[in-house]
Short mmCIF file of C-alpha atoms in Angstrom, two decimals:
data_model
loop_
_atom_site.label_atom_id
_atom_site.label_comp_id
_atom_site.label_asym_id
_atom_site.label_seq_id
_atom_site.Cartn_x
_atom_site.Cartn_y
_atom_site.Cartn_z
CA MET A 1 -55.86 32.65 53.04
CA THR A 2 -52.15 31.94 52.69
CA ASP A 3 -52.35 28.20 53.25
CA ASP A 4 -55.62 28.01 51.31
CA LEU A 5 -54.09 29.62 48.22
CA THR A 6 -51.00 27.43 48.35
CA THR A 7 -53.12 24.29 48.65
CA MET A 8 -55.52 25.44 45.94
CA LEU A 9 -52.74 26.22 43.48
CA ARG A 10 -50.89 22.97 44.10
CA GLN A 11 -54.10 21.00 43.63
CA ARG A 12 -55.15 23.04 40.60
CA LEU A 13 -51.81 22.31 38.92
CA GLY A 14 -51.55 18.70 40.07
CA LEU A 15 -48.15 19.60 41.50
CA ALA A 16 -46.43 16.72 43.28
CA ASP A 17 -44.73 17.20 46.62
CA PRO A 18 -40.98 17.93 46.58
CA VAL A 19 -38.77 14.85 46.71
CA PRO A 20 -35.02 14.15 46.87
CA VAL A 21 -33.49 14.32 43.39
CA GLU A 22 -30.59 12.29 42.06
CA PHE A 23 -27.99 14.38 40.29
CA GLN A 24 -24.65 13.99 38.54
CA ARG A 25 -21.67 16.22 39.02
CA GLY A 26 -19.76 17.32 35.95
CA ASP A 27 -16.78 19.53 35.21
CA ALA A 28 -15.70 21.93 37.93
CA THR A 29 -13.83 25.19 37.32
CA GLU A 30 -11.97 27.20 39.95
CA ALA A 31 -12.39 30.97 39.74
CA ASP A 32 -11.62 33.98 41.90
CA GLY A 33 -13.40 33.24 45.16
CA PHE A 34 -15.67 30.44 43.99
CA THR A 35 -15.98 27.13 42.19
CA ARG A 36 -18.41 26.59 39.33
CA GLU A 37 -19.58 23.04 38.76
CA ARG A 38 -21.88 21.63 36.10
CA ILE A 39 -24.77 19.67 37.59
CA GLU A 40 -27.36 17.58 35.76
CA TYR A 41 -30.55 15.97 37.00
CA ARG A 42 -33.83 14.72 35.55
CA GLY A 43 -37.23 16.36 35.37
CA LEU A 44 -40.55 14.64 35.95
CA GLU A 45 -40.72 13.74 32.23
CA GLY A 46 -37.27 12.18 32.34
CA ASP A 47 -35.79 15.21 30.61
CA PRO A 48 -32.24 16.25 31.54
CA ILE A 49 -31.94 19.56 33.39
CA PRO A 50 -28.44 21.11 33.30
CA ALA A 51 -27.42 23.71 35.85
CA PHE A 52 -24.39 25.48 37.25
CA LEU A 53 -23.61 25.22 40.94
CA PHE A 54 -21.53 28.04 42.42
CA THR A 55 -19.92 27.48 45.81
CA PRO A 56 -17.60 29.80 47.75
CA ASN A 57 -13.87 29.13 48.09
CA GLY A 58 -11.81 29.94 51.15
CA ARG A 59 -14.80 30.47 53.41
CA GLY A 60 -17.79 28.60 54.77
CA THR A 61 -21.09 28.44 52.93
CA LEU A 62 -23.62 30.65 54.69
CA GLY A 63 -26.69 29.45 52.81
CA GLY A 64 -27.99 29.02 49.31
CA VAL A 65 -30.30 30.37 46.63
CA VAL A 66 -31.71 29.09 43.36
CA VAL A 67 -31.41 31.86 40.77
CA PHE A 68 -33.84 31.58 37.87
CA HIS A 69 -32.57 33.33 34.74
CA GLN A 70 -34.42 35.97 32.75
CA HIS A 71 -36.13 35.60 29.35
CA ASN A 72 -35.35 38.77 27.39
CA GLY A 73 -36.25 37.02 24.13
CA GLU A 74 -32.88 35.23 24.30
CA PHE A 75 -33.65 31.53 24.51
CA HIS A 76 -29.97 30.75 23.92
CA PHE A 77 -29.06 32.31 27.26
CA GLY A 78 -29.87 30.54 30.51
CA LYS A 79 -27.51 29.43 33.24
CA SER A 80 -24.57 30.96 31.35
CA GLU A 81 -26.01 34.45 31.84
CA VAL A 82 -26.28 33.90 35.59
CA ALA A 83 -22.65 32.76 35.36
CA GLY A 84 -21.61 36.01 33.70
CA ASP A 85 -20.35 34.26 30.57
CA VAL A 86 -22.85 35.89 28.22
CA GLY A 87 -25.55 38.53 28.14
CA ASP A 88 -26.20 41.21 30.74
CA ALA A 89 -23.48 41.71 33.35
CA PHE A 90 -26.18 42.63 35.87
CA GLN A 91 -27.58 39.10 35.64
CA ALA A 92 -24.33 37.50 36.85
CA PHE A 93 -25.58 36.63 40.32
CA GLY A 94 -23.73 33.32 40.54
CA PRO A 95 -20.18 34.68 40.95
CA ALA A 96 -21.28 37.75 42.93
CA LEU A 97 -23.17 35.74 45.54
CA ALA A 98 -20.70 32.85 45.74
CA ARG A 99 -17.91 35.32 46.53
CA ARG A 100 -20.06 36.51 49.45
CA GLY A 101 -20.42 32.95 50.80
CA VAL A 102 -23.75 32.02 49.19
CA ALA A 103 -24.13 28.79 47.22
CA VAL A 104 -26.07 29.36 43.99
CA LEU A 105 -27.79 26.88 41.71
CA ALA A 106 -28.64 28.29 38.27
CA PRO A 107 -30.63 25.84 36.12
CA ASP A 108 -31.66 26.23 32.49
CA ALA A 109 -35.40 26.77 32.19
CA ILE A 110 -37.21 24.51 29.75
CA THR A 111 -36.54 25.56 26.09
CA PHE A 112 -33.56 27.75 27.10
CA GLU A 113 -29.84 27.25 26.36
CA ASP A 114 -29.04 23.53 26.74
CA ARG A 115 -32.72 22.60 27.09
CA ARG A 116 -33.56 23.51 23.52
CA GLY A 117 -34.48 20.62 21.26
CA ALA A 118 -32.72 21.60 18.05
CA VAL A 119 -29.48 23.11 19.36
CA HIS A 120 -27.58 23.49 22.61
CA GLY A 121 -25.17 26.16 23.76
CA VAL A 122 -25.34 29.94 23.64
CA GLU A 123 -25.87 30.55 19.93
CA PRO A 124 -29.41 31.50 18.83
CA ASP A 125 -31.58 29.42 16.53
CA TYR A 126 -34.44 30.76 14.40
CA TYR A 127 -36.95 28.31 15.88
CA ASP A 128 -36.12 28.96 19.53
CA TRP A 129 -39.33 30.94 20.05
CA LEU A 130 -41.43 28.16 18.50
CA GLN A 131 -40.08 25.55 20.89
CA HIS A 132 -41.02 27.77 23.82
CA TYR A 133 -44.53 28.24 22.45
CA SER A 134 -44.88 24.53 21.77
CA ALA A 135 -43.86 23.69 25.34
CA MET A 136 -47.07 25.42 26.39
CA SER A 137 -49.45 24.48 23.57
CA TYR A 138 -48.64 20.76 23.38
CA ARG A 139 -49.22 20.41 27.11
CA LEU A 140 -52.56 22.16 26.81
CA LEU A 141 -53.51 19.70 24.09
CA ASP A 142 -52.75 16.87 26.50
CA GLY A 143 -54.72 18.49 29.34
CA ASP A 144 -51.48 19.41 31.09
CA LEU A 145 -49.96 22.77 32.01
CA LEU A 146 -46.58 24.36 31.41
CA MET A 147 -46.81 25.90 34.87
CA ARG A 148 -46.90 22.44 36.43
CA LYS A 149 -43.72 21.53 34.57
CA CYS A 150 -41.96 24.80 35.39
CA LEU A 151 -42.79 24.66 39.10
CA ASP A 152 -41.88 20.99 39.33
CA ASP A 153 -38.55 21.91 37.74
CA ALA A 154 -38.17 24.70 40.31
CA GLN A 155 -38.88 22.36 43.23
CA ARG A 156 -36.29 19.93 41.91
CA ALA A 157 -33.74 22.72 41.62
CA LEU A 158 -34.20 23.60 45.28
CA SER A 159 -33.88 19.93 46.25
CA VAL A 160 -30.63 19.66 44.27
CA LEU A 161 -29.24 22.82 45.88
CA LEU A 162 -29.95 21.47 49.36
CA GLN A 163 -28.32 18.15 48.52
CA ALA A 164 -25.39 19.21 46.34
CA ALA A 165 -24.26 22.23 48.38
CA ASP A 166 -25.19 20.73 51.76
CA VAL A 167 -26.66 24.01 52.97
CA ASP A 168 -28.82 24.64 56.01
CA GLU A 169 -32.47 24.23 54.97
CA ARG A 170 -33.31 27.28 57.09
CA ARG A 171 -31.07 29.45 54.88
CA VAL A 172 -32.21 28.75 51.34
CA GLY A 173 -34.39 30.72 49.00
CA VAL A 174 -35.12 31.67 45.41
CA ALA A 175 -34.46 34.72 43.27
CA GLY A 176 -34.94 35.91 39.74
CA HIS A 177 -35.48 38.86 37.44
CA SER A 178 -38.24 39.18 34.83
CA TYR A 179 -39.13 35.62 33.70
CA GLY A 180 -36.97 34.38 36.55
CA GLY A 181 -38.84 36.69 38.89
CA TYR A 182 -42.20 35.22 37.87
CA THR A 183 -40.78 31.76 38.46
CA ALA A 184 -39.53 32.76 41.91
CA LEU A 185 -42.89 34.36 42.74
CA TYR A 186 -44.95 31.28 41.96
CA HIS A 187 -42.38 28.85 43.33
CA ALA A 188 -42.13 30.56 46.71
CA ALA A 189 -45.93 30.70 46.91
CA VAL A 190 -46.27 26.91 46.59
CA ASP A 191 -43.06 25.64 48.26
CA SER A 192 -42.54 26.44 51.94
CA ARG A 193 -38.93 25.30 51.73
CA CYS A 194 -38.18 28.69 50.14
CA ARG A 195 -37.23 30.60 53.26
CA PHE A 196 -36.90 33.85 51.33
CA ALA A 197 -37.71 35.13 47.85
CA CYS A 198 -36.30 37.93 45.73
CA ILE A 199 -38.70 38.93 42.94
CA SER A 200 -37.39 41.50 40.48
CA GLY A 201 -39.17 43.02 37.49
CA ALA A 202 -42.10 40.64 37.85
CA VAL A 203 -44.76 42.07 40.15
CA CYS A 204 -47.70 43.44 38.21
CA SER A 205 -51.41 42.72 38.50
CA PHE A 206 -53.30 40.73 35.89
CA GLU A 207 -55.68 43.68 35.68
CA THR A 208 -52.93 46.10 34.70
CA ARG A 209 -51.22 43.70 32.32
CA ARG A 210 -54.54 43.06 30.59
CA ARG A 211 -55.45 46.76 30.42
CA GLU A 212 -52.06 47.79 29.03
CA ASN A 213 -51.73 44.73 26.79
CA THR A 214 -48.47 43.81 28.46
CA GLY A 215 -49.03 40.08 28.09
CA ILE A 216 -48.29 37.17 30.40
CA THR A 217 -45.59 34.55 30.60
CA LEU A 218 -46.56 31.42 28.71
CA PHE A 219 -46.45 29.30 31.85
CA GLU A 220 -49.21 31.50 33.30
CA ALA A 221 -51.59 30.26 30.57
CA VAL A 222 -53.68 28.34 33.10
CA PRO A 223 -57.41 28.40 32.25
CA GLY A 224 -59.32 30.34 34.90
CA LEU A 225 -56.22 31.34 36.87
CA ALA A 226 -57.16 35.04 37.01
CA ARG A 227 -60.52 34.09 38.51
CA GLN A 228 -58.79 32.33 41.38
CA LEU A 229 -56.02 34.72 42.33
CA GLU A 230 -54.28 38.03 41.73
CA THR A 231 -50.62 38.91 42.07
CA HIS A 232 -51.00 40.24 45.62
CA ASP A 233 -52.46 36.85 46.62
CA LEU A 234 -49.25 35.15 45.50
CA LEU A 235 -47.16 37.58 47.54
CA SER A 236 -49.43 37.02 50.53
CA ALA A 237 -48.91 33.27 50.22
CA ILE A 238 -45.16 33.76 50.64
CA GLY A 239 -45.54 35.59 53.95
CA PRO A 240 -44.33 35.68 56.61
CA ARG A 241 -41.14 34.58 54.85
CA SER A 242 -38.82 37.45 53.90
CA THR A 243 -39.53 38.80 50.42
CA LEU A 244 -37.80 41.46 48.34
CA VAL A 245 -39.79 43.09 45.54
CA VAL A 246 -37.65 45.09 43.11
CA SER A 247 -39.28 47.25 40.45
CA GLY A 248 -38.75 50.22 38.15
CA THR A 249 -41.27 53.00 37.67
CA GLY A 250 -40.71 52.81 33.91
CA ASP A 251 -41.00 49.03 33.71
CA LYS A 252 -44.23 47.78 32.13
CA TYR A 253 -43.71 44.42 33.82
CA SER A 254 -43.70 46.20 37.21
CA ARG A 255 -46.13 49.00 36.36
CA ASP A 256 -48.16 48.79 39.55
CA ALA A 257 -45.77 46.84 41.79
CA ASP A 258 -46.07 49.41 44.58
CA GLN A 259 -49.87 49.16 44.49
CA VAL A 260 -49.74 45.36 44.50
CA VAL A 261 -47.42 45.34 47.51
CA ALA A 262 -49.71 47.81 49.33
CA LYS A 263 -52.51 45.23 49.21
CA VAL A 264 -50.46 42.68 51.16
CA THR A 265 -50.80 42.63 54.93
CA GLY A 266 -47.82 42.04 57.16
CA ASP A 267 -44.31 43.46 57.22
CA PHE A 268 -42.37 40.66 55.52
CA ILE A 269 -41.88 42.52 52.21
CA THR A 270 -38.96 44.84 51.52
CA GLU A 271 -39.68 47.01 48.50
CA LEU A 272 -37.07 48.63 46.28
CA ARG A 273 -38.66 50.82 43.62
CA VAL A 274 -36.37 52.93 41.45
CA ASP A 275 -36.91 55.53 38.74
CA SER A 276 -35.75 53.29 35.92
CA GLY A 277 -36.84 50.71 33.36
CA HIS A 278 -36.97 46.93 33.22
CA ALA A 279 -33.31 45.98 32.76
CA LEU A 280 -31.31 45.78 35.96
CA ASP A 281 -28.62 48.31 36.76
CA GLN A 282 -25.77 48.50 39.24
CA GLU A 283 -27.96 49.88 42.02
CA ARG A 284 -30.52 47.11 41.88
CA PHE A 285 -27.97 44.36 41.25
CA ASP A 286 -25.93 45.37 44.30
CA ALA A 287 -29.07 45.70 46.43
CA ILE A 288 -30.26 42.21 45.50
CA VAL A 289 -26.87 40.66 46.27
CA GLU A 290 -26.71 42.44 49.63
CA TRP A 291 -30.28 41.52 50.58
CA ILE A 292 -29.72 37.81 49.83
CA PHE A 293 -26.43 37.89 51.75
CA GLU A 294 -28.25 39.37 54.76
CA ARG A 295 -30.95 36.68 54.59
CA VAL A 296 -28.51 33.78 54.74
CA SER A 297 -26.40 35.57 57.39
CA ASP A 298 -29.29 35.99 59.82
CA THR A 299 -29.01 33.77 62.88
#
């Protein structure tokens, strides 16, 4: 079932196999325990994809992780929130992980921060939401899918991390919260190079989201997708690779995460479920950092 779902989803999306990606290095800034470097590479449509690369200083690099940023209705925040420059302090995984010896690549998702058409940077624009919507709807008009673009972007990010940080391919994975968690979930399901996956605030069945009118991410607008899979199928497709599922009992985007995990066979999933809401807190942030550190430290 695992290989069948991965193959089906890749074929359904028309997702190309991962390939080496050319990238350009930009400005580098030294900080306490790590270096932050601007990286830029091209997407499959020739579009520039900016990212921050965090690498540890004064110690060897244990492994690496692509961190996909959250949504939170803030299209002007992307990689800079993972960097801790703006937004929620409990999204600043780049510095926290790099100080522990983990290389981190944090790319802007399409229509976020420096990948917005009208403006760049971390100031909001009234039409930010419309650009995000159009990224889905225009592709549907052309018979294409936003999910194909997003997952191709994700594959390229992992390729760039492997190349730019020169990390062991056995010690790389993906992580994200909320929108970033959905990206990590689907990416790990279709790309076996992801040796581990941390999925936070993003495990909830289609059935529950439909019943409670929670909604879906726009990149999940794939005609017939819910007839072909459910959320537990995606988690199953990641196994036996190590997976962390983080959820809050009061989080509508993780309403039935414990029930979804219970449907998955195998013991590859670590579940952290707390009595809290959607936004991360110190407990979950620290647990995610520690879990990723342990994954890249394993021999």
